[in-house]
Amino acid sequence: MDNRTEQLRKVKEEVLELKDSPLYQERVKNGVFPVIGEGSHYAKIMFIGEAPGRNEAQTGRPFCGAAGKILDELLASAGIDRQEVYVTNIVKDRPPFNRDPLPEEIKVYAHFLDRQVDIIQPEVIATLGRFSMDYVMRKFGLGPVITSISGMHGKIFSAEASYGPVKIVPLYHPAVAVYNNGMKEALITDFKILKNFK
Ligand code: URA
């Protein structure tokens, strides 16, 4: 097995066994799955969302519900094939009632995300929504430049990862566009930036 695939498989196994997580009991009670991530293990672009929703927890696949449909449209609008990117979330288990992830939940799962970043070594990290924007910007020492997502979306920030340079592009979460066409237009404009990194 390819080394990256093997390392990612280990991440998956550890998340499956994460009995200390506050969301583990929810997962077991509801008979659902953690969502680890999906896509190319050699992706240049890595998308990081928030946490799985109902559809994602039922299938174990990221962004496969309403927000996923929008993400697919946005990728298509930028001419990016979903199979060539990697899509994941900070929190790997579904928070009950789709509520926002709590700081302690982010803390429990974030180091799995850190490992995924180090394994896949993306050139670009596109954050989806403010939770992943906050986490990723802070992770790379860019905490002091964080403002609101409306002030940061579509901008490109340079940082240094363990494996070399990385660009961070904060984006709105696709779910904001489900009932809001203005937001969809903003997302379509921002996704065009990613075309240059394919
Ligand atoms: N929203 C997210 O942030 N992630 C998913 O996987 C689905 C919806």
PDB file of C-alpha atoms and ligand atoms in Angstrom:
ATOM      1  CA  MET A   1       0.000   0.000   0.000  1.00  0.00           C
ATOM      2  CA  ASP A   2       1.192   3.523  -0.826  1.00  0.00           C
ATOM      3  CA  ASN A   3       2.753   5.209   2.207  1.00  0.00           C
ATOM      4  CA  ARG A   4       0.263   8.104   2.275  1.00  0.00           C
ATOM      5  CA  THR A   5      -2.664   5.716   1.976  1.00  0.00           C
ATOM      6  CA  GLU A   6      -1.236   3.647   4.813  1.00  0.00           C
ATOM      7  CA  GLN A   7      -0.771   6.703   7.059  1.00  0.00           C
ATOM      8  CA  LEU A   8      -4.281   7.932   6.299  1.00  0.00           C
ATOM      9  CA  ARG A   9      -5.635   4.482   7.078  1.00  0.00           C
ATOM     10  CA  LYS A  10      -4.021   4.747  10.526  1.00  0.00           C
ATOM     11  CA  VAL A  11      -5.694   8.127  11.083  1.00  0.00           C
ATOM     12  CA  LYS A  12      -9.025   6.513  10.196  1.00  0.00           C
ATOM     13  CA  GLU A  13      -8.486   3.589  12.553  1.00  0.00           C
ATOM     14  CA  GLU A  14      -7.635   5.922  15.425  1.00  0.00           C
ATOM     15  CA  VAL A  15     -10.714   8.078  14.836  1.00  0.00           C
ATOM     16  CA  LEU A  16     -12.875   4.936  14.738  1.00  0.00           C
ATOM     17  CA  GLU A  17     -11.548   4.023  18.199  1.00  0.00           C
ATOM     18  CA  LEU A  18     -11.806   7.525  19.666  1.00  0.00           C
ATOM     19  CA  LYS A  19     -13.887   6.560  22.685  1.00  0.00           C
ATOM     20  CA  ASP A  20     -12.741   9.665  24.615  1.00  0.00           C
ATOM     21  CA  SER A  21     -14.459  11.974  22.158  1.00  0.00           C
ATOM     22  CA  PRO A  22     -17.581  13.700  23.481  1.00  0.00           C
ATOM     23  CA  LEU A  23     -19.188  12.769  20.140  1.00  0.00           C
ATOM     24  CA  TYR A  24     -18.313   9.056  20.232  1.00  0.00           C
ATOM     25  CA  GLN A  25     -21.449   8.059  22.181  1.00  0.00           C
ATOM     26  CA  GLU A  26     -23.630   9.976  19.720  1.00  0.00           C
ATOM     27  CA  ARG A  27     -21.995   8.085  16.867  1.00  0.00           C
ATOM     28  CA  VAL A  28     -22.636   4.707  18.512  1.00  0.00           C
ATOM     29  CA  LYS A  29     -26.168   5.585  19.662  1.00  0.00           C
ATOM     30  CA  ASN A  30     -27.157   6.682  16.165  1.00  0.00           C
ATOM     31  CA  GLY A  31     -25.339   3.867  14.374  1.00  0.00           C
ATOM     32  CA  VAL A  32     -23.492   6.333  12.131  1.00  0.00           C
ATOM     33  CA  PHE A  33     -19.910   6.803  10.932  1.00  0.00           C
ATOM     34  CA  PRO A  34     -17.089   9.246  11.482  1.00  0.00           C
ATOM     35  CA  VAL A  35     -16.161  11.177   8.342  1.00  0.00           C
ATOM     36  CA  ILE A  36     -12.423  11.124   7.789  1.00  0.00           C
ATOM     37  CA  GLY A  37     -11.976  12.679   4.367  1.00  0.00           C
ATOM     38  CA  GLU A  38     -12.045  11.785   0.711  1.00  0.00           C
ATOM     39  CA  GLY A  39     -10.137  12.504  -2.458  1.00  0.00           C
ATOM     40  CA  SER A  40      -6.632  12.382  -3.866  1.00  0.00           C
ATOM     41  CA  HIS A  41      -3.862  11.614  -1.377  1.00  0.00           C
ATOM     42  CA  TYR A  42      -1.636  13.750  -3.641  1.00  0.00           C
ATOM     43  CA  ALA A  43      -4.088  16.665  -3.886  1.00  0.00           C
ATOM     44  CA  LYS A  44      -2.677  20.135  -4.440  1.00  0.00           C
ATOM     45  CA  ILE A  45      -5.812  21.633  -2.924  1.00  0.00           C
ATOM     46  CA  MET A  46      -7.294  20.519   0.391  1.00  0.00           C
ATOM     47  CA  PHE A  47     -10.752  21.738   1.446  1.00  0.00           C
ATOM     48  CA  ILE A  48     -11.491  21.817   5.154  1.00  0.00           C
ATOM     49  CA  GLY A  49     -15.086  22.110   6.357  1.00  0.00           C
ATOM     50  CA  GLU A  50     -16.562  22.146   9.805  1.00  0.00           C
ATOM     51  CA  ALA A  51     -18.126  18.841  10.830  1.00  0.00           C
ATOM     52  CA  PRO A  52     -20.268  16.153   9.198  1.00  0.00           C
ATOM     53  CA  GLY A  53     -24.012  16.667   8.885  1.00  0.00           C
ATOM     54  CA  ARG A  54     -26.662  13.938   8.875  1.00  0.00           C
ATOM     55  CA  ASN A  55     -26.023  12.660   5.334  1.00  0.00           C
ATOM     56  CA  GLU A  56     -22.282  12.637   5.876  1.00  0.00           C
ATOM     57  CA  ALA A  57     -22.521  10.693   9.155  1.00  0.00           C
ATOM     58  CA  GLN A  58     -24.866   8.182   7.536  1.00  0.00           C
ATOM     59  CA  THR A  59     -22.503   7.529   4.634  1.00  0.00           C
ATOM     60  CA  GLY A  60     -19.077   8.341   6.113  1.00  0.00           C
ATOM     61  CA  ARG A  61     -18.442  10.718   3.196  1.00  0.00           C
ATOM     62  CA  PRO A  62     -17.733  14.460   3.496  1.00  0.00           C
ATOM     63  CA  PHE A  63     -19.988  17.022   1.837  1.00  0.00           C
ATOM     64  CA  CYS A  64     -22.498  14.600   0.316  1.00  0.00           C
ATOM     65  CA  GLY A  65     -25.703  16.435   1.386  1.00  0.00           C
ATOM     66  CA  ALA A  66     -27.107  19.861   0.468  1.00  0.00           C
ATOM     67  CA  ALA A  67     -23.833  21.715   1.183  1.00  0.00           C
ATOM     68  CA  GLY A  68     -21.994  19.041  -0.808  1.00  0.00           C
ATOM     69  CA  LYS A  69     -24.207  19.657  -3.818  1.00  0.00           C
ATOM     70  CA  ILE A  70     -23.212  23.321  -3.692  1.00  0.00           C
ATOM     71  CA  LEU A  71     -19.547  22.378  -3.259  1.00  0.00           C
ATOM     72  CA  ASP A  72     -19.807  20.163  -6.365  1.00  0.00           C
ATOM     73  CA  GLU A  73     -21.333  23.050  -8.332  1.00  0.00           C
ATOM     74  CA  LEU A  74     -18.598  25.428  -7.148  1.00  0.00           C
ATOM     75  CA  LEU A  75     -15.850  22.995  -8.103  1.00  0.00           C
ATOM     76  CA  ALA A  76     -17.461  22.482 -11.510  1.00  0.00           C
ATOM     77  CA  SER A  77     -17.739  26.264 -11.998  1.00  0.00           C
ATOM     78  CA  ALA A  78     -13.968  26.528 -11.423  1.00  0.00           C
ATOM     79  CA  GLY A  79     -13.216  23.533 -13.663  1.00  0.00           C
ATOM     80  CA  ILE A  80     -11.878  21.496 -10.743  1.00  0.00           C
ATOM     81  CA  ASP A  81     -12.525  17.767 -10.568  1.00  0.00           C
ATOM     82  CA  ARG A  82     -13.559  16.683  -7.055  1.00  0.00           C
ATOM     83  CA  GLN A  83     -11.392  13.566  -7.396  1.00  0.00           C
ATOM     84  CA  GLU A  84      -8.244  15.637  -7.796  1.00  0.00           C
ATOM     85  CA  VAL A  85      -8.718  17.525  -4.490  1.00  0.00           C
ATOM     86  CA  TYR A  86      -9.028  16.278  -0.896  1.00  0.00           C
ATOM     87  CA  VAL A  87     -12.085  17.175   1.180  1.00  0.00           C
ATOM     88  CA  THR A  88     -12.258  16.842   4.946  1.00  0.00           C
ATOM     89  CA  ASN A  89     -13.497  18.565   8.125  1.00  0.00           C
ATOM     90  CA  ILE A  90     -11.944  19.635  11.404  1.00  0.00           C
ATOM     91  CA  VAL A  91     -14.400  17.643  13.511  1.00  0.00           C
ATOM     92  CA  LYS A  92     -14.810  14.070  12.275  1.00  0.00           C
ATOM     93  CA  ASP A  93     -18.039  13.106  14.062  1.00  0.00           C
ATOM     94  CA  ARG A  94     -21.435  14.763  13.705  1.00  0.00           C
ATOM     95  CA  PRO A  95     -22.368  17.189  16.484  1.00  0.00           C
ATOM     96  CA  PRO A  96     -25.971  16.546  17.602  1.00  0.00           C
ATOM     97  CA  PHE A  97     -28.674  18.605  15.834  1.00  0.00           C
ATOM     98  CA  ASN A  98     -26.007  20.004  13.471  1.00  0.00           C
ATOM     99  CA  ARG A  99     -24.997  22.520  16.096  1.00  0.00           C
ATOM    100  CA  ASP A 100     -21.680  24.351  15.785  1.00  0.00           C
ATOM    101  CA  PRO A 101     -18.695  22.349  16.994  1.00  0.00           C
ATOM    102  CA  LEU A 102     -17.629  23.178  20.550  1.00  0.00           C
ATOM    103  CA  PRO A 103     -14.056  24.259  21.325  1.00  0.00           C
ATOM    104  CA  GLU A 104     -13.393  20.987  23.174  1.00  0.00           C
ATOM    105  CA  GLU A 105     -14.610  18.994  20.157  1.00  0.00           C
ATOM    106  CA  ILE A 106     -12.310  20.943  17.851  1.00  0.00           C
ATOM    107  CA  LYS A 107      -9.477  20.230  20.263  1.00  0.00           C
ATOM    108  CA  VAL A 108     -10.150  16.477  20.283  1.00  0.00           C
ATOM    109  CA  TYR A 109     -10.184  16.143  16.495  1.00  0.00           C
ATOM    110  CA  ALA A 110      -7.819  18.864  15.259  1.00  0.00           C
ATOM    111  CA  HIS A 111      -4.665  16.830  15.585  1.00  0.00           C
ATOM    112  CA  PHE A 112      -6.098  14.281  13.129  1.00  0.00           C
ATOM    113  CA  LEU A 113      -6.563  17.135  10.683  1.00  0.00           C
ATOM    114  CA  ASP A 114      -2.989  18.269  11.370  1.00  0.00           C
ATOM    115  CA  ARG A 115      -1.770  14.787  10.454  1.00  0.00           C
ATOM    116  CA  GLN A 116      -3.874  14.729   7.287  1.00  0.00           C
ATOM    117  CA  VAL A 117      -2.299  18.037   6.232  1.00  0.00           C
ATOM    118  CA  ASP A 118       1.215  16.697   6.898  1.00  0.00           C
ATOM    119  CA  ILE A 119       0.518  13.473   4.994  1.00  0.00           C
ATOM    120  CA  ILE A 120      -1.138  15.041   1.936  1.00  0.00           C
ATOM    121  CA  GLN A 121       1.100  18.146   1.908  1.00  0.00           C
ATOM    122  CA  PRO A 122      -1.310  20.373  -0.042  1.00  0.00           C
ATOM    123  CA  GLU A 123      -0.039  23.528  -1.730  1.00  0.00           C
ATOM    124  CA  VAL A 124      -3.335  25.229  -0.957  1.00  0.00           C
ATOM    125  CA  ILE A 125      -5.682  24.862   1.979  1.00  0.00           C
ATOM    126  CA  ALA A 126      -9.146  26.246   1.264  1.00  0.00           C
ATOM    127  CA  THR A 127     -11.078  26.641   4.494  1.00  0.00           C
ATOM    128  CA  LEU A 128     -14.866  26.405   4.335  1.00  0.00           C
ATOM    129  CA  GLY A 129     -16.529  28.537   6.992  1.00  0.00           C
ATOM    130  CA  ARG A 130     -15.246  30.421   9.992  1.00  0.00           C
ATOM    131  CA  PHE A 131     -14.406  27.463  12.259  1.00  0.00           C
ATOM    132  CA  SER A 132     -11.879  25.978   9.872  1.00  0.00           C
ATOM    133  CA  MET A 133     -10.643  29.459   8.901  1.00  0.00           C
ATOM    134  CA  ASP A 134      -9.956  30.275  12.566  1.00  0.00           C
ATOM    135  CA  TYR A 135      -8.303  26.940  13.262  1.00  0.00           C
ATOM    136  CA  VAL A 136      -6.104  26.846  10.160  1.00  0.00           C
ATOM    137  CA  MET A 137      -5.027  30.498  10.355  1.00  0.00           C
ATOM    138  CA  ARG A 138      -4.017  30.031  14.010  1.00  0.00           C
ATOM    139  CA  LYS A 139      -2.306  26.724  13.289  1.00  0.00           C
ATOM    140  CA  PHE A 140      -0.014  28.510  10.832  1.00  0.00           C
ATOM    141  CA  GLY A 141       0.689  31.477  13.115  1.00  0.00           C
ATOM    142  CA  LEU A 142      -1.693  33.808  11.292  1.00  0.00           C
ATOM    143  CA  GLY A 143      -4.019  34.341  14.253  1.00  0.00           C
ATOM    144  CA  PRO A 144      -3.208  38.070  14.491  1.00  0.00           C
ATOM    145  CA  VAL A 145      -4.504  38.762  10.961  1.00  0.00           C
ATOM    146  CA  ILE A 146      -7.886  37.079  11.517  1.00  0.00           C
ATOM    147  CA  THR A 147     -10.870  39.369  11.098  1.00  0.00           C
ATOM    148  CA  SER A 148     -14.417  38.424  10.101  1.00  0.00           C
ATOM    149  CA  ILE A 149     -14.939  35.873   7.342  1.00  0.00           C
ATOM    150  CA  SER A 150     -16.654  38.580   5.271  1.00  0.00           C
ATOM    151  CA  GLY A 151     -13.381  40.519   5.392  1.00  0.00           C
ATOM    152  CA  MET A 152     -11.130  37.549   4.660  1.00  0.00           C
ATOM    153  CA  HIS A 153     -12.895  35.343   2.135  1.00  0.00           C
ATOM    154  CA  GLY A 154     -11.191  35.039  -1.230  1.00  0.00           C
ATOM    155  CA  LYS A 155      -7.858  36.404   0.007  1.00  0.00           C
ATOM    156  CA  ILE A 156      -4.652  34.389  -0.233  1.00  0.00           C
ATOM    157  CA  PHE A 157      -2.421  34.054   2.837  1.00  0.00           C
ATOM    158  CA  SER A 158       1.076  32.578   2.700  1.00  0.00           C
ATOM    159  CA  ALA A 159       2.363  30.329   5.451  1.00  0.00           C
ATOM    160  CA  GLU A 160       5.053  27.762   6.119  1.00  0.00           C
ATOM    161  CA  ALA A 161       3.983  24.165   6.737  1.00  0.00           C
ATOM    162  CA  SER A 162       6.214  21.358   8.076  1.00  0.00           C
ATOM    163  CA  TYR A 163       6.757  20.248   4.447  1.00  0.00           C
ATOM    164  CA  GLY A 164       7.162  23.678   2.788  1.00  0.00           C
ATOM    165  CA  PRO A 165       5.170  26.715   1.734  1.00  0.00           C
ATOM    166  CA  VAL A 166       1.382  26.623   1.762  1.00  0.00           C
ATOM    167  CA  LYS A 167      -1.299  29.104   0.728  1.00  0.00           C
ATOM    168  CA  ILE A 168      -4.434  29.487   2.800  1.00  0.00           C
ATOM    169  CA  VAL A 169      -7.590  30.680   1.097  1.00  0.00           C
ATOM    170  CA  PRO A 170     -10.522  31.308   3.446  1.00  0.00           C
ATOM    171  CA  LEU A 171     -13.892  30.743   1.789  1.00  0.00           C
ATOM    172  CA  TYR A 172     -17.472  30.978   2.943  1.00  0.00           C
ATOM    173  CA  HIS A 173     -19.043  27.674   3.912  1.00  0.00           C
ATOM    174  CA  PRO A 174     -21.049  26.324   0.915  1.00  0.00           C
ATOM    175  CA  ALA A 175     -24.101  25.893   3.190  1.00  0.00           C
ATOM    176  CA  VAL A 176     -24.516  29.696   3.222  1.00  0.00           C
ATOM    177  CA  ALA A 177     -25.418  29.486  -0.466  1.00  0.00           C
ATOM    178  CA  VAL A 178     -28.180  26.895  -0.100  1.00  0.00           C
ATOM    179  CA  TYR A 179     -30.851  29.616   0.174  1.00  0.00           C
ATOM    180  CA  ASN A 180     -28.819  32.690  -0.767  1.00  0.00           C
ATOM    181  CA  ASN A 181     -27.886  33.363  -4.373  1.00  0.00           C
ATOM    182  CA  GLY A 182     -25.794  36.430  -3.523  1.00  0.00           C
ATOM    183  CA  MET A 183     -23.547  34.265  -1.381  1.00  0.00           C
ATOM    184  CA  LYS A 184     -23.346  31.721  -4.160  1.00  0.00           C
ATOM    185  CA  GLU A 185     -22.071  34.408  -6.534  1.00  0.00           C
ATOM    186  CA  ALA A 186     -19.408  35.380  -3.968  1.00  0.00           C
ATOM    187  CA  LEU A 187     -18.374  31.739  -3.644  1.00  0.00           C
ATOM    188  CA  ILE A 188     -18.222  31.279  -7.432  1.00  0.00           C
ATOM    189  CA  THR A 189     -15.940  34.335  -7.683  1.00  0.00           C
ATOM    190  CA  ASP A 190     -13.692  33.052  -4.881  1.00  0.00           C
ATOM    191  CA  PHE A 191     -13.469  29.528  -6.308  1.00  0.00           C
ATOM    192  CA  LYS A 192     -12.015  30.969  -9.516  1.00  0.00           C
ATOM    193  CA  ILE A 193      -8.879  31.803  -7.489  1.00  0.00           C
ATOM    194  CA  LEU A 194      -8.333  28.103  -6.906  1.00  0.00           C
ATOM    195  CA  LYS A 195      -8.185  27.390 -10.634  1.00  0.00           C
ATOM    196  CA  ASN A 196      -4.685  28.861 -10.694  1.00  0.00           C
ATOM    197  CA  PHE A 197      -3.452  26.248  -8.260  1.00  0.00           C
ATOM    198  CA  LYS A 198      -4.641  23.109 -10.066  1.00  0.00           C
TER     199      LYS A 198
HETATM  200  N1  URA B   1     -20.755  20.693   6.359  1.00  0.00           N
HETATM  201  C1  URA B   1     -19.455  20.529   6.679  1.00  0.00           C
HETATM  202  O1  URA B   1     -18.805  21.415   7.212  1.00  0.00           O
HETATM  203  N2  URA B   1     -18.891  19.364   6.369  1.00  0.00           N
HETATM  204  C2  URA B   1     -19.517  18.359   5.763  1.00  0.00           C
HETATM  205  O2  URA B   1     -18.902  17.326   5.514  1.00  0.00           O
HETATM  206  C3  URA B   1     -20.881  18.568   5.445  1.00  0.00           C
HETATM  207  C4  URA B   1     -21.481  19.736   5.749  1.00  0.00           C
END
